[in-house]
Amino acid sequence: MTPFTLESHYQAVVIGGGQAGLSASHYLKKQGIGHVVIEKKTAAHKWRDQRWDAFCLVTPNWQCQLPGHAYDGPDPHGFMVKDEILDYVGRFIEKVDAPILENTVVTSVERLGDGFRVESSAGTVTADAVIIATSLYSEPAIPRAAERLPETITQVHTADYRNAGQLPEGAVMVVGSGQSGCQIAEDLHLAGRKVHMVTGNAPRCARFYRGRDVVDWLADIGQYDITIAHDGMGKKRHDTNHYLTGRDGGRDIDLRKFALEGMALYGRMETVSGGRMIFAANLKANLDEADRVYNGINALIDRHIAEKGIAAPDGSEYQPLWSPEQEVTELDLVAEGITSVVWATGFRPDWSFVGLPIFDGTGYPVQRRGVTGIPGVYVLGLPWLWTWGSGRFLSVGKDAEHVVGHLTDFVGENQPAASRAMAG
């Protein structure tokens, strides 16, 4: 990365140095837009600092399509493991060579005349335009009920989990059945630990179906091209990702199978009281709904194969391997030998530094493919910003290209007062 001295004014300031912010920098450089990327830690640090040892991609390698840096390895239909991902991202960082200011915290973004003032721990700059690329995953989200767990129980968030060996001997409670929760539960299960798991509303998906990776089928069908502008797609922004894994070449994650192998499953966690974790009686409903989505995706593939006359192995419908005989609604953690809890409860965004009226009533930015209602203000890297792949390696570059194109036109057509003052 090119060393530089912070200037007083830029045509654009990019806040966030992950794949979204770096993708924006790639296109800003191509357009000749003077800019700086401000990152509170280090470039793309989450891939190194917030992933467990056995982490691997859930989508096949061919979907790694960062701008100017498509996957070029020997296994496009495989799933990169952590070291390979770090190498892929590291080479992208070097290739972009962004003007990035690391270990710098942005504390305020506000309007200043026709432009913007960005205050940070490294000083204050002005800008004609601002791209906020800090994602939805700024801070680990842990429910306040965690404060009521017995002090003897070790607690970690998925951002800090590395492997089974870091946890004390004994059983482990994993709270949350999204992608991270299910993969970490499997990691612990494979390590021989007794695992208890709190389920939620996460759907699941087959890894392979009718002779191919399901992601390949969905790409052919056009699922990754459907935009948020289609009717009924707006709610997708808040959906939980499907759980499956790319581990060991890829496979389904079937919680019912885990239950047959000794994993204890529960409904949604409601609270903690008196050393007991209290659950909703919705385990069966959660498992049934996940399977409904699983079979629905496969049925979509069945229809595609039939309509196109594609030769493929016969289809099938998943039939439950196990079902709870009764719903457990409370559990004495210490009595059950549980010595640690892994909170797979996701993250929350931190837009507290943004002093601009761009948010809706839920705190989500109001935008269309990254373009907000305030001229010169953009957001990038959010799940379903525009398509299914917007928050991932697949389409974040496409969104960045769109945003930078809009920004370039804005800067060229408006020549804000801040730039005129600097030029004069």
Short mmCIF file of C-alpha atoms in Angstrom, two decimals:
data_model
loop_
_atom_site.label_atom_id
_atom_site.label_comp_id
_atom_site.label_asym_id
_atom_site.label_seq_id
_atom_site.Cartn_x
_atom_site.Cartn_y
_atom_site.Cartn_z
CA MET A 1 0.00 0.00 0.00
CA THR A 2 1.24 3.43 -0.93
CA PRO A 3 2.33 5.57 2.07
CA PHE A 4 0.97 9.09 2.01
CA THR A 5 0.41 12.20 4.06
CA LEU A 6 -3.18 13.06 4.95
CA GLU A 7 -4.36 16.03 2.88
CA SER A 8 -6.92 18.59 3.95
CA HIS A 9 -9.39 17.86 1.15
CA TYR A 10 -10.33 14.93 -1.08
CA GLN A 11 -12.83 14.47 -3.82
CA ALA A 12 -13.98 11.35 -1.99
CA VAL A 13 -13.47 9.81 1.45
CA VAL A 14 -14.12 6.08 1.80
CA ILE A 15 -14.84 4.92 5.34
CA GLY A 16 -13.99 1.26 5.81
CA GLY A 17 -11.11 -0.75 4.38
CA GLY A 18 -12.75 -4.14 3.85
CA GLN A 19 -13.51 -5.64 0.45
CA ALA A 20 -16.22 -3.02 -0.18
CA GLY A 21 -14.03 -0.01 0.59
CA LEU A 22 -11.08 -1.46 -1.33
CA SER A 23 -13.34 -2.21 -4.32
CA ALA A 24 -14.46 1.42 -4.25
CA SER A 25 -10.82 2.52 -4.18
CA HIS A 26 -10.08 0.32 -7.20
CA TYR A 27 -12.70 2.14 -9.28
CA LEU A 28 -11.94 5.58 -7.85
CA LYS A 29 -8.34 5.17 -8.98
CA LYS A 30 -9.50 4.11 -12.44
CA GLN A 31 -11.63 7.27 -12.64
CA GLY A 32 -8.83 9.49 -11.38
CA ILE A 33 -10.84 10.55 -8.32
CA GLY A 34 -8.59 11.78 -5.51
CA HIS A 35 -9.53 9.90 -2.37
CA VAL A 36 -8.50 8.35 0.92
CA VAL A 37 -9.69 5.14 2.56
CA ILE A 38 -9.95 5.40 6.35
CA GLU A 39 -9.92 2.11 8.27
CA LYS A 40 -10.20 1.85 12.05
CA LYS A 41 -8.03 -1.28 12.16
CA THR A 42 -6.18 -2.75 9.16
CA ALA A 43 -7.27 -3.50 5.61
CA ALA A 44 -9.68 -6.47 5.43
CA HIS A 45 -8.70 -7.40 8.99
CA LYS A 46 -11.88 -9.35 9.71
CA TRP A 47 -10.77 -12.21 7.48
CA ARG A 48 -7.71 -12.63 9.68
CA ASP A 49 -8.99 -11.56 13.09
CA GLN A 50 -12.62 -12.73 13.22
CA ARG A 51 -12.58 -16.20 11.65
CA TRP A 52 -12.04 -19.55 13.36
CA ASP A 53 -9.19 -21.88 12.38
CA ALA A 54 -11.32 -24.28 10.30
CA PHE A 55 -13.19 -21.46 8.54
CA CYS A 56 -13.76 -21.90 4.82
CA LEU A 57 -15.93 -20.31 2.18
CA VAL A 58 -19.56 -21.41 1.96
CA THR A 59 -19.84 -20.46 -1.71
CA PRO A 60 -17.54 -22.01 -4.35
CA ASN A 61 -14.32 -20.29 -5.27
CA TRP A 62 -15.53 -19.23 -8.72
CA GLN A 63 -17.81 -16.73 -6.99
CA CYS A 64 -14.76 -14.80 -5.77
CA GLN A 65 -15.00 -11.93 -8.24
CA LEU A 66 -13.37 -8.91 -6.61
CA PRO A 67 -12.72 -6.22 -9.24
CA GLY A 68 -9.69 -7.06 -11.36
CA HIS A 69 -9.06 -10.03 -9.10
CA ALA A 70 -11.21 -13.01 -10.06
CA TYR A 71 -10.28 -16.35 -8.52
CA ASP A 72 -7.48 -17.86 -10.58
CA GLY A 73 -6.63 -20.95 -8.55
CA PRO A 74 -6.79 -24.63 -9.51
CA ASP A 75 -10.14 -25.45 -7.83
CA PRO A 76 -12.94 -23.11 -8.94
CA HIS A 77 -15.60 -25.45 -7.55
CA GLY A 78 -13.82 -25.93 -4.23
CA PHE A 79 -13.97 -23.82 -1.08
CA MET A 80 -10.95 -21.83 0.04
CA VAL A 81 -9.86 -22.41 3.63
CA LYS A 82 -8.75 -19.58 5.89
CA ASP A 83 -5.09 -19.39 4.77
CA GLU A 84 -6.14 -19.44 1.12
CA ILE A 85 -8.71 -16.70 1.70
CA LEU A 86 -6.09 -14.56 3.43
CA ASP A 87 -3.78 -15.04 0.46
CA TYR A 88 -6.55 -14.16 -2.01
CA VAL A 89 -7.53 -11.03 -0.06
CA GLY A 90 -3.90 -10.09 0.57
CA ARG A 91 -3.12 -10.14 -3.14
CA PHE A 92 -6.19 -7.98 -3.77
CA ILE A 93 -4.97 -5.45 -1.20
CA GLU A 94 -1.59 -5.30 -2.91
CA LYS A 95 -3.15 -5.04 -6.36
CA VAL A 96 -5.49 -2.17 -5.41
CA ASP A 97 -2.68 -0.33 -3.57
CA ALA A 98 -5.28 1.93 -1.98
CA PRO A 99 -4.36 5.24 -0.33
CA ILE A 100 -5.43 3.85 3.02
CA LEU A 101 -5.06 5.33 6.47
CA GLU A 102 -5.16 2.40 8.90
CA ASN A 103 -5.72 2.30 12.65
CA THR A 104 -7.76 5.49 12.34
CA VAL A 105 -11.25 5.93 13.78
CA VAL A 106 -13.78 8.14 12.03
CA THR A 107 -15.70 10.01 14.72
CA SER A 108 -17.98 12.25 12.66
CA VAL A 109 -19.31 12.77 9.14
CA GLU A 110 -21.35 15.93 8.65
CA ARG A 111 -22.43 18.36 5.96
CA LEU A 112 -20.17 21.34 5.36
CA GLY A 113 -21.56 23.73 2.80
CA ASP A 114 -21.86 21.81 -0.48
CA GLY A 115 -19.47 19.13 0.76
CA PHE A 116 -18.70 17.15 3.88
CA ARG A 117 -16.45 17.28 6.91
CA VAL A 118 -14.94 14.00 8.12
CA GLU A 119 -13.39 14.02 11.58
CA SER A 120 -11.09 11.20 12.64
CA SER A 121 -8.45 10.28 15.18
CA ALA A 122 -5.87 11.36 12.60
CA GLY A 123 -7.41 14.77 11.98
CA THR A 124 -10.17 16.46 10.01
CA VAL A 125 -10.58 16.50 6.23
CA THR A 126 -13.21 17.82 3.86
CA ALA A 127 -14.64 15.94 0.91
CA ASP A 128 -16.90 16.39 -2.07
CA ALA A 129 -18.37 12.92 -1.54
CA VAL A 130 -18.36 10.18 1.07
CA ILE A 131 -18.67 6.39 0.68
CA ILE A 132 -19.61 4.58 3.89
CA ALA A 133 -18.35 0.99 3.54
CA THR A 134 -18.39 -0.20 7.14
CA SER A 135 -20.90 -3.08 6.63
CA LEU A 136 -23.46 -4.43 9.08
CA TYR A 137 -20.81 -6.34 11.02
CA SER A 138 -19.06 -3.69 13.07
CA GLU A 139 -19.66 -4.92 16.61
CA PRO A 140 -20.44 -8.39 18.02
CA ALA A 141 -24.06 -8.57 19.18
CA ILE A 142 -24.47 -10.41 22.48
CA PRO A 143 -27.84 -10.38 24.29
CA ARG A 144 -27.97 -8.75 27.71
CA ALA A 145 -29.14 -12.07 29.14
CA ALA A 146 -25.49 -13.13 28.90
CA GLU A 147 -24.83 -10.99 31.97
CA ARG A 148 -26.90 -13.41 34.03
CA LEU A 149 -24.91 -16.53 33.19
CA PRO A 150 -22.98 -18.12 36.07
CA GLU A 151 -19.50 -16.61 36.42
CA THR A 152 -17.96 -20.05 36.06
CA ILE A 153 -19.07 -20.27 32.42
CA THR A 154 -16.67 -19.00 29.76
CA GLN A 155 -18.32 -16.87 27.09
CA VAL A 156 -17.01 -16.11 23.59
CA HIS A 157 -18.57 -14.59 20.50
CA THR A 158 -18.04 -16.20 17.11
CA ALA A 159 -15.68 -13.31 16.27
CA ASP A 160 -13.33 -14.61 18.98
CA TYR A 161 -13.82 -18.36 18.59
CA ARG A 162 -10.84 -20.18 17.07
CA ASN A 163 -11.10 -23.87 17.94
CA ALA A 164 -12.38 -26.33 20.52
CA GLY A 165 -9.06 -26.27 22.37
CA GLN A 166 -9.47 -22.67 23.48
CA LEU A 167 -12.55 -23.57 25.54
CA PRO A 168 -12.41 -25.28 28.93
CA GLU A 169 -13.16 -28.99 29.19
CA GLY A 170 -16.85 -29.77 29.31
CA ALA A 171 -19.95 -29.28 27.22
CA VAL A 172 -20.50 -26.22 25.04
CA MET A 173 -23.70 -24.29 24.38
CA VAL A 174 -23.84 -22.65 20.94
CA VAL A 175 -26.53 -19.96 20.78
CA GLY A 176 -27.62 -19.30 17.20
CA SER A 177 -28.08 -21.54 14.16
CA GLY A 178 -27.03 -19.26 11.32
CA GLN A 179 -24.03 -20.05 9.11
CA SER A 180 -21.42 -19.33 11.78
CA GLY A 181 -23.31 -21.02 14.60
CA CYS A 182 -23.93 -24.22 12.64
CA GLN A 183 -20.36 -24.43 11.36
CA ILE A 184 -18.89 -23.83 14.81
CA ALA A 185 -21.29 -26.38 16.32
CA GLU A 186 -20.04 -28.86 13.73
CA ASP A 187 -16.42 -27.91 14.49
CA LEU A 188 -16.97 -28.64 18.18
CA HIS A 189 -18.94 -31.81 17.40
CA LEU A 190 -16.15 -33.15 15.20
CA ALA A 191 -13.68 -32.37 17.98
CA GLY A 192 -15.61 -34.72 20.24
CA ARG A 193 -17.22 -32.09 22.45
CA LYS A 194 -20.73 -32.45 23.81
CA VAL A 195 -22.64 -29.68 22.05
CA HIS A 196 -25.92 -28.05 23.02
CA MET A 197 -27.40 -25.78 20.37
CA VAL A 198 -30.05 -23.07 20.44
CA THR A 199 -31.83 -22.85 17.09
CA GLY A 200 -33.44 -19.88 15.41
CA ASN A 201 -35.08 -18.95 12.13
CA ALA A 202 -32.11 -19.65 9.84
CA PRO A 203 -33.04 -21.63 6.72
CA ARG A 204 -30.84 -24.34 5.25
CA CYS A 205 -29.76 -25.35 1.78
CA ALA A 206 -28.36 -28.48 0.16
CA ARG A 207 -24.71 -28.39 -0.78
CA PHE A 208 -25.10 -30.67 -3.82
CA TYR A 209 -28.26 -31.67 -5.63
CA ARG A 210 -28.84 -33.60 -8.82
CA GLY A 211 -25.16 -33.85 -9.63
CA ARG A 212 -24.02 -30.26 -9.05
CA ASP A 213 -23.38 -27.70 -6.35
CA VAL A 214 -26.67 -25.95 -5.61
CA VAL A 215 -24.91 -22.59 -6.04
CA ASP A 216 -24.12 -23.53 -9.65
CA TRP A 217 -27.75 -24.41 -10.31
CA LEU A 218 -28.97 -21.17 -8.71
CA ALA A 219 -26.51 -19.14 -10.78
CA ASP A 220 -27.85 -20.75 -13.98
CA ILE A 221 -31.42 -20.07 -12.91
CA GLY A 222 -30.53 -16.40 -12.39
CA GLN A 223 -31.05 -16.15 -8.63
CA TYR A 224 -27.88 -14.09 -8.21
CA ASP A 225 -29.12 -11.56 -10.77
CA ILE A 226 -32.42 -10.79 -9.03
CA THR A 227 -32.27 -7.30 -7.57
CA ILE A 228 -33.79 -5.75 -4.49
CA ALA A 229 -35.99 -3.71 -6.85
CA HIS A 230 -38.15 -6.76 -7.63
CA ASP A 231 -41.49 -6.96 -5.84
CA GLY A 232 -41.25 -8.49 -2.41
CA MET A 233 -37.46 -8.54 -2.33
CA GLY A 234 -37.03 -5.62 0.08
CA LYS A 235 -37.47 -7.91 3.09
CA LYS A 236 -34.42 -9.93 1.99
CA ARG A 237 -32.16 -7.32 3.58
CA HIS A 238 -33.02 -8.70 6.99
CA ASP A 239 -33.01 -12.42 6.14
CA THR A 240 -30.67 -14.86 7.86
CA ASN A 241 -28.30 -16.70 5.52
CA HIS A 242 -28.86 -20.38 4.74
CA TYR A 243 -26.65 -22.79 6.61
CA LEU A 244 -24.41 -25.33 4.88
CA THR A 245 -20.65 -25.72 4.67
CA GLY A 246 -17.72 -25.93 2.28
CA ARG A 247 -15.67 -27.94 4.77
CA ASP A 248 -13.87 -31.04 3.44
CA GLY A 249 -15.10 -30.35 -0.08
CA GLY A 250 -18.58 -29.26 0.96
CA ARG A 251 -21.62 -30.93 2.52
CA ASP A 252 -25.04 -30.28 4.01
CA ILE A 253 -25.41 -29.30 7.63
CA ASP A 254 -28.30 -31.32 9.04
CA LEU A 255 -29.07 -30.53 12.67
CA ARG A 256 -31.34 -33.56 12.85
CA LYS A 257 -28.38 -35.78 11.99
CA PHE A 258 -26.33 -34.07 14.69
CA ALA A 259 -29.14 -34.78 17.16
CA LEU A 260 -28.97 -38.48 16.33
CA GLU A 261 -25.24 -38.29 17.02
CA GLY A 262 -25.75 -36.76 20.47
CA MET A 263 -26.07 -33.00 19.94
CA ALA A 264 -28.79 -31.47 22.11
CA LEU A 265 -31.10 -29.01 20.32
CA TYR A 266 -33.41 -26.33 21.72
CA GLY A 267 -35.79 -23.67 20.52
CA ARG A 268 -35.05 -19.94 20.55
CA MET A 269 -33.38 -18.64 23.71
CA GLU A 270 -35.70 -16.32 25.58
CA THR A 271 -33.69 -15.42 28.68
CA VAL A 272 -31.35 -16.63 31.44
CA SER A 273 -32.59 -16.88 35.02
CA GLY A 274 -31.14 -18.50 38.12
CA GLY A 275 -28.42 -20.29 36.20
CA ARG A 276 -30.98 -21.70 33.77
CA MET A 277 -31.33 -20.91 30.09
CA ILE A 278 -34.98 -20.57 29.07
CA PHE A 279 -36.13 -21.55 25.57
CA ALA A 280 -39.22 -21.09 23.44
CA ALA A 281 -41.03 -24.30 22.53
CA ASN A 282 -40.31 -23.85 18.82
CA LEU A 283 -37.50 -26.31 18.06
CA LYS A 284 -39.70 -28.49 15.86
CA ALA A 285 -41.04 -25.44 14.05
CA ASN A 286 -37.51 -24.13 13.45
CA LEU A 287 -36.31 -27.45 12.03
CA ASP A 288 -39.42 -27.88 9.90
CA GLU A 289 -39.11 -24.39 8.44
CA ALA A 290 -35.43 -24.90 7.62
CA ASP A 291 -36.31 -28.14 5.82
CA ARG A 292 -39.18 -26.43 3.98
CA VAL A 293 -36.72 -23.91 2.53
CA TYR A 294 -34.26 -26.72 1.74
CA ASN A 295 -36.89 -28.66 -0.22
CA GLY A 296 -38.19 -25.48 -1.83
CA ILE A 297 -34.77 -24.64 -3.29
CA ASN A 298 -34.43 -28.16 -4.61
CA ALA A 299 -37.91 -27.95 -6.15
CA LEU A 300 -36.85 -24.73 -7.91
CA ILE A 301 -33.92 -26.65 -9.39
CA ASP A 302 -36.24 -29.51 -10.38
CA ARG A 303 -38.43 -27.09 -12.34
CA HIS A 304 -35.41 -25.56 -14.06
CA ILE A 305 -34.11 -28.99 -15.10
CA ALA A 306 -37.52 -30.01 -16.42
CA GLU A 307 -38.08 -26.76 -18.34
CA LYS A 308 -34.63 -26.87 -19.96
CA GLY A 309 -34.66 -30.62 -20.61
CA ILE A 310 -31.34 -31.05 -18.79
CA ALA A 311 -30.00 -34.55 -18.25
CA ALA A 312 -29.37 -34.90 -14.51
CA PRO A 313 -29.65 -37.52 -11.76
CA ASP A 314 -33.10 -37.99 -10.25
CA GLY A 315 -34.33 -35.51 -7.67
CA SER A 316 -35.52 -36.24 -4.17
CA GLU A 317 -37.26 -34.64 -1.21
CA TYR A 318 -35.58 -34.47 2.17
CA GLN A 319 -37.31 -36.52 4.83
CA PRO A 320 -36.57 -35.72 8.50
CA LEU A 321 -34.08 -38.10 10.12
CA TRP A 322 -35.11 -37.10 13.64
CA SER A 323 -37.75 -35.06 15.38
CA PRO A 324 -37.92 -33.92 19.02
CA GLU A 325 -40.18 -36.07 21.18
CA GLN A 326 -40.73 -33.12 23.50
CA GLU A 327 -39.64 -29.50 23.70
CA VAL A 328 -37.10 -28.71 26.43
CA THR A 329 -37.92 -25.21 27.66
CA GLU A 330 -35.29 -24.72 30.36
CA LEU A 331 -31.86 -26.08 31.18
CA ASP A 332 -29.62 -25.85 34.24
CA LEU A 333 -26.31 -25.12 32.51
CA VAL A 334 -23.96 -26.08 35.33
CA ALA A 335 -25.89 -29.26 36.13
CA GLU A 336 -25.59 -30.27 32.47
CA GLY A 337 -21.82 -29.83 32.58
CA ILE A 338 -21.83 -26.81 30.27
CA THR A 339 -18.64 -24.85 30.87
CA SER A 340 -18.74 -22.45 27.93
CA VAL A 341 -21.17 -20.59 25.69
CA VAL A 342 -20.45 -19.51 22.12
CA TRP A 343 -22.63 -16.59 21.11
CA ALA A 344 -23.44 -17.02 17.42
CA THR A 345 -25.84 -14.10 17.62
CA GLY A 346 -24.42 -12.01 14.81
CA PHE A 347 -23.19 -8.45 14.67
CA ARG A 348 -24.66 -4.98 14.74
CA PRO A 349 -23.65 -2.01 12.61
CA ASP A 350 -22.09 1.13 14.05
CA TRP A 351 -23.22 4.20 12.18
CA SER A 352 -23.10 6.42 15.26
CA PHE A 353 -20.49 8.63 13.60
CA VAL A 354 -22.77 9.43 10.65
CA GLY A 355 -24.43 12.79 11.31
CA LEU A 356 -26.50 12.68 8.14
CA PRO A 357 -30.23 11.92 7.74
CA ILE A 358 -29.88 8.82 5.57
CA PHE A 359 -31.47 6.20 7.84
CA ASP A 360 -34.99 4.76 8.06
CA GLY A 361 -36.90 4.03 11.25
CA THR A 362 -35.00 0.77 11.81
CA GLY A 363 -31.62 2.48 11.49
CA TYR A 364 -30.94 1.07 8.01
CA PRO A 365 -29.62 3.40 5.28
CA VAL A 366 -32.23 4.46 2.75
CA GLN A 367 -30.57 3.96 -0.62
CA ARG A 368 -30.88 2.46 -4.08
CA ARG A 369 -27.87 0.38 -5.00
CA GLY A 370 -25.72 2.41 -2.64
CA VAL A 371 -26.94 5.84 -3.70
CA THR A 372 -28.62 7.67 -0.80
CA GLY A 373 -31.03 10.58 -0.90
CA ILE A 374 -28.26 13.03 0.02
CA PRO A 375 -26.22 13.92 -3.07
CA GLY A 376 -22.63 12.81 -2.61
CA VAL A 377 -23.32 10.21 0.11
CA TYR A 378 -23.07 6.51 -0.69
CA VAL A 379 -23.06 3.17 1.14
CA LEU A 380 -21.42 -0.10 0.11
CA GLY A 381 -20.95 -3.68 1.26
CA LEU A 382 -24.38 -4.32 2.79
CA PRO A 383 -26.12 -7.68 2.29
CA TRP A 384 -28.72 -7.34 -0.44
CA LEU A 385 -27.60 -3.80 -1.23
CA TRP A 386 -28.71 -4.72 -4.75
CA THR A 387 -28.42 -8.50 -5.22
CA TRP A 388 -27.81 -11.67 -3.22
CA GLY A 389 -24.05 -11.27 -3.69
CA SER A 390 -23.80 -7.60 -2.72
CA GLY A 391 -22.22 -8.25 0.66
CA ARG A 392 -19.83 -10.89 -0.66
CA PHE A 393 -16.92 -11.35 -3.05
CA LEU A 394 -19.38 -12.13 -5.86
CA SER A 395 -21.00 -8.74 -6.43
CA VAL A 396 -19.46 -6.17 -4.11
CA GLY A 397 -17.26 -5.04 -7.02
CA LYS A 398 -20.24 -4.54 -9.31
CA ASP A 399 -21.94 -2.38 -6.70
CA ALA A 400 -18.72 -0.43 -6.14
CA GLU A 401 -18.43 0.24 -9.87
CA HIS A 402 -22.00 1.54 -9.93
CA VAL A 403 -21.48 3.78 -6.91
CA VAL A 404 -18.20 5.18 -8.18
CA GLY A 405 -19.77 5.85 -11.58
CA HIS A 406 -22.52 7.85 -9.90
CA LEU A 407 -20.00 9.62 -7.66
CA THR A 408 -17.80 10.52 -10.63
CA ASP A 409 -20.74 12.11 -12.42
CA PHE A 410 -21.74 13.95 -9.25
CA VAL A 411 -18.27 15.40 -8.68
CA GLY A 412 -17.87 16.34 -12.33
CA GLU A 413 -21.26 17.95 -12.74
CA ASN A 414 -21.53 19.76 -9.43
CA GLN A 415 -17.95 20.77 -8.64
CA PRO A 416 -18.90 21.44 -4.98
CA ALA A 417 -17.87 24.60 -3.29
CA ALA A 418 -15.25 22.83 -1.19
CA SER A 419 -13.38 21.75 -4.34
CA ARG A 420 -13.66 25.19 -5.87
CA ALA A 421 -12.18 26.70 -2.74
CA MET A 422 -9.28 24.22 -2.79
CA ALA A 423 -8.69 24.78 -6.51
CA GLY A 424 -8.71 28.55 -6.02
#
